[in-house]
């Protein structure tokens, strides 16, 4: 069965860095699009970075542009999120997501509803 497992969350001071990892297993074929979402209590889960697995198209939410980098190691079936210059507003639960649907036009999937596979989430706390 398919599975996404995140790791790398933790507590860090403002200005620090963390790298989140997501191990993807059981996908045949590979997902079309993968993304990192984050959510805080009482708020909607929002996409902060997304990428088409077999291509180069990448999306970043304005709030993380220039600070976060999404990347993937296709050979190892891993997705990463390098987070630099972290701010207290980045405190949230971070989720890895994968979509196995292939939309016409080959566009990035940026909606929560577009993803049919989710990890359990990892907490990031910035103080």
mmCIF file of C-alpha atoms in Angstrom:
data_model
loop_
_atom_site.group_PDB
_atom_site.id
_atom_site.type_symbol
_atom_site.label_atom_id
_atom_site.label_comp_id
_atom_site.label_asym_id
_atom_site.label_seq_id
_atom_site.Cartn_x
_atom_site.Cartn_y
_atom_site.Cartn_z
ATOM 1 C CA UNK A 1 0.000 0.000 0.000
ATOM 2 C CA UNK A 2 1.105 3.591 -0.515
ATOM 3 C CA UNK A 3 2.643 5.443 2.363
ATOM 4 C CA UNK A 4 4.157 8.846 3.049
ATOM 5 C CA UNK A 5 6.261 9.283 6.165
ATOM 6 C CA UNK A 6 7.614 12.668 7.190
ATOM 7 C CA UNK A 7 10.587 13.318 9.427
ATOM 8 C CA UNK A 8 12.835 16.193 10.398
ATOM 9 C CA UNK A 9 10.492 18.427 12.336
ATOM 10 C CA UNK A 10 11.450 19.946 15.648
ATOM 11 C CA UNK A 11 12.035 23.130 17.569
ATOM 12 C CA UNK A 12 14.379 25.844 16.360
ATOM 13 C CA UNK A 13 15.097 29.461 17.114
ATOM 14 C CA UNK A 14 14.134 32.197 14.705
ATOM 15 C CA UNK A 15 16.670 32.463 11.918
ATOM 16 C CA UNK A 16 17.538 28.794 12.119
ATOM 17 C CA UNK A 17 17.095 26.008 9.582
ATOM 18 C CA UNK A 18 15.415 22.633 9.351
ATOM 19 C CA UNK A 19 15.113 20.080 6.596
ATOM 20 C CA UNK A 20 11.961 18.003 6.357
ATOM 21 C CA UNK A 21 12.044 14.653 4.596
ATOM 22 C CA UNK A 22 9.219 12.558 3.216
ATOM 23 C CA UNK A 23 9.687 8.933 2.300
ATOM 24 C CA UNK A 24 7.239 7.730 -0.352
ATOM 25 C CA UNK A 25 6.619 4.021 -0.748
ATOM 26 C CA UNK A 26 4.209 1.802 -2.630
ATOM 27 C CA UNK A 27 3.524 4.174 -5.504
ATOM 28 C CA UNK A 28 3.340 2.530 -8.930
ATOM 29 C CA UNK A 29 3.836 4.555 -11.026
ATOM 30 C CA UNK A 30 5.403 7.515 -9.240
ATOM 31 C CA UNK A 31 3.044 10.294 -8.154
ATOM 32 C CA UNK A 32 2.367 13.059 -10.647
ATOM 33 C CA UNK A 33 2.791 15.913 -8.186
ATOM 34 C CA UNK A 34 4.074 16.185 -4.629
ATOM 35 C CA UNK A 35 3.798 19.022 -2.187
ATOM 36 C CA UNK A 36 4.328 20.296 1.314
ATOM 37 C CA UNK A 37 1.363 21.750 3.160
ATOM 38 C CA UNK A 38 1.217 23.263 6.614
ATOM 39 C CA UNK A 39 -1.557 23.841 9.084
ATOM 40 C CA UNK A 40 -2.015 25.663 12.374
ATOM 41 C CA UNK A 41 -4.927 25.170 14.768
ATOM 42 C CA UNK A 42 -8.103 26.777 13.508
ATOM 43 C CA UNK A 43 -6.738 27.485 10.043
ATOM 44 C CA UNK A 44 -6.982 25.797 6.684
ATOM 45 C CA UNK A 45 -4.198 23.533 5.498
ATOM 46 C CA UNK A 46 -2.274 25.529 2.906
ATOM 47 C CA UNK A 47 0.187 24.504 0.230
ATOM 48 C CA UNK A 48 3.584 26.105 0.652
ATOM 49 C CA UNK A 49 5.606 24.263 -1.989
ATOM 50 C CA UNK A 50 4.793 21.863 -4.788
ATOM 51 C CA UNK A 51 6.546 20.205 -7.663
ATOM 52 C CA UNK A 52 5.788 17.986 -10.617
ATOM 53 C CA UNK A 53 7.731 14.804 -9.937
ATOM 54 C CA UNK A 54 8.976 14.175 -13.480
ATOM 55 C CA UNK A 55 9.510 17.789 -14.411
ATOM 56 C CA UNK A 56 11.001 21.057 -13.233
ATOM 57 C CA UNK A 57 7.876 23.060 -12.466
ATOM 58 C CA UNK A 58 7.899 24.277 -8.885
ATOM 59 C CA UNK A 59 5.560 26.453 -6.824
ATOM 60 C CA UNK A 60 6.223 28.381 -3.620
ATOM 61 C CA UNK A 61 3.785 30.293 -1.478
ATOM 62 C CA UNK A 62 4.780 33.940 -1.280
ATOM 63 C CA UNK A 63 5.419 33.632 2.444
ATOM 64 C CA UNK A 64 8.256 31.136 1.941
ATOM 65 C CA UNK A 65 9.809 32.264 -1.345
ATOM 66 C CA UNK A 66 13.545 32.726 -1.004
ATOM 67 C CA UNK A 67 13.634 30.820 2.284
ATOM 68 C CA UNK A 68 12.285 27.326 1.536
ATOM 69 C CA UNK A 69 13.386 24.917 -1.179
ATOM 70 C CA UNK A 70 11.481 21.826 -2.296
ATOM 71 C CA UNK A 71 13.422 19.006 -3.894
ATOM 72 C CA UNK A 72 13.105 15.326 -4.663
ATOM 73 C CA UNK A 73 15.396 12.355 -4.984
ATOM 74 C CA UNK A 74 13.500 10.176 -7.426
ATOM 75 C CA UNK A 75 15.887 7.265 -7.039
ATOM 76 C CA UNK A 76 15.334 7.173 -3.285
ATOM 77 C CA UNK A 77 11.628 8.100 -3.495
ATOM 78 C CA UNK A 78 12.209 10.991 -1.129
ATOM 79 C CA UNK A 79 10.783 14.527 -1.019
ATOM 80 C CA UNK A 80 12.559 17.265 0.903
ATOM 81 C CA UNK A 81 11.816 20.747 2.175
ATOM 82 C CA UNK A 82 14.833 22.800 3.173
ATOM 83 C CA UNK A 83 13.679 25.617 5.428
ATOM 84 C CA UNK A 84 16.050 28.491 6.101
ATOM 85 C CA UNK A 85 15.672 31.744 8.029
ATOM 86 C CA UNK A 86 12.733 30.313 9.910
ATOM 87 C CA UNK A 87 10.285 32.691 11.561
ATOM 88 C CA UNK A 88 7.799 32.177 14.397
ATOM 89 C CA UNK A 89 4.976 32.422 11.824
ATOM 90 C CA UNK A 90 6.340 29.235 10.243
ATOM 91 C CA UNK A 91 5.290 27.292 13.341
ATOM 92 C CA UNK A 92 2.847 24.654 12.138
ATOM 93 C CA UNK A 93 2.303 20.993 11.428
ATOM 94 C CA UNK A 94 3.835 20.206 8.064
ATOM 95 C CA UNK A 95 2.384 17.546 5.790
ATOM 96 C CA UNK A 96 3.788 15.764 2.777
ATOM 97 C CA UNK A 97 1.240 15.077 0.042
ATOM 98 C CA UNK A 98 1.220 13.168 -3.226
ATOM 99 C CA UNK A 99 -1.219 13.161 -6.099
ATOM 100 C CA UNK A 100 -1.590 10.171 -8.386
ATOM 101 C CA UNK A 101 -4.005 11.898 -10.722
ATOM 102 C CA UNK A 102 -2.690 13.371 -13.944
ATOM 103 C CA UNK A 103 -4.589 16.550 -14.874
ATOM 104 C CA UNK A 104 -4.897 17.586 -18.475
ATOM 105 C CA UNK A 105 -2.457 20.323 -19.372
ATOM 106 C CA UNK A 106 0.244 19.147 -16.987
ATOM 107 C CA UNK A 107 -0.265 21.903 -14.444
ATOM 108 C CA UNK A 108 0.802 21.961 -10.817
ATOM 109 C CA UNK A 109 -1.768 20.860 -8.268
ATOM 110 C CA UNK A 110 -2.146 23.496 -5.584
ATOM 111 C CA UNK A 111 -5.407 22.572 -3.888
ATOM 112 C CA UNK A 112 -5.723 20.291 -0.887
ATOM 113 C CA UNK A 113 -8.481 18.404 -2.674
ATOM 114 C CA UNK A 114 -6.107 17.557 -5.496
ATOM 115 C CA UNK A 115 -3.981 15.332 -3.294
ATOM 116 C CA UNK A 116 -5.113 11.819 -2.464
ATOM 117 C CA UNK A 117 -2.218 10.706 -0.303
ATOM 118 C CA UNK A 118 -0.993 12.302 2.918
ATOM 119 C CA UNK A 119 1.644 11.788 5.536
ATOM 120 C CA UNK A 120 0.920 11.923 9.238
ATOM 121 C CA UNK A 121 2.474 15.361 9.691
ATOM 122 C CA UNK A 122 5.507 16.636 11.541
ATOM 123 C CA UNK A 123 5.563 19.574 13.942
ATOM 124 C CA UNK A 124 7.813 22.556 13.387
ATOM 125 C CA UNK A 125 8.083 25.097 16.180
ATOM 126 C CA UNK A 126 10.019 28.339 15.764
ATOM 127 C CA UNK A 127 10.571 30.545 18.792
#
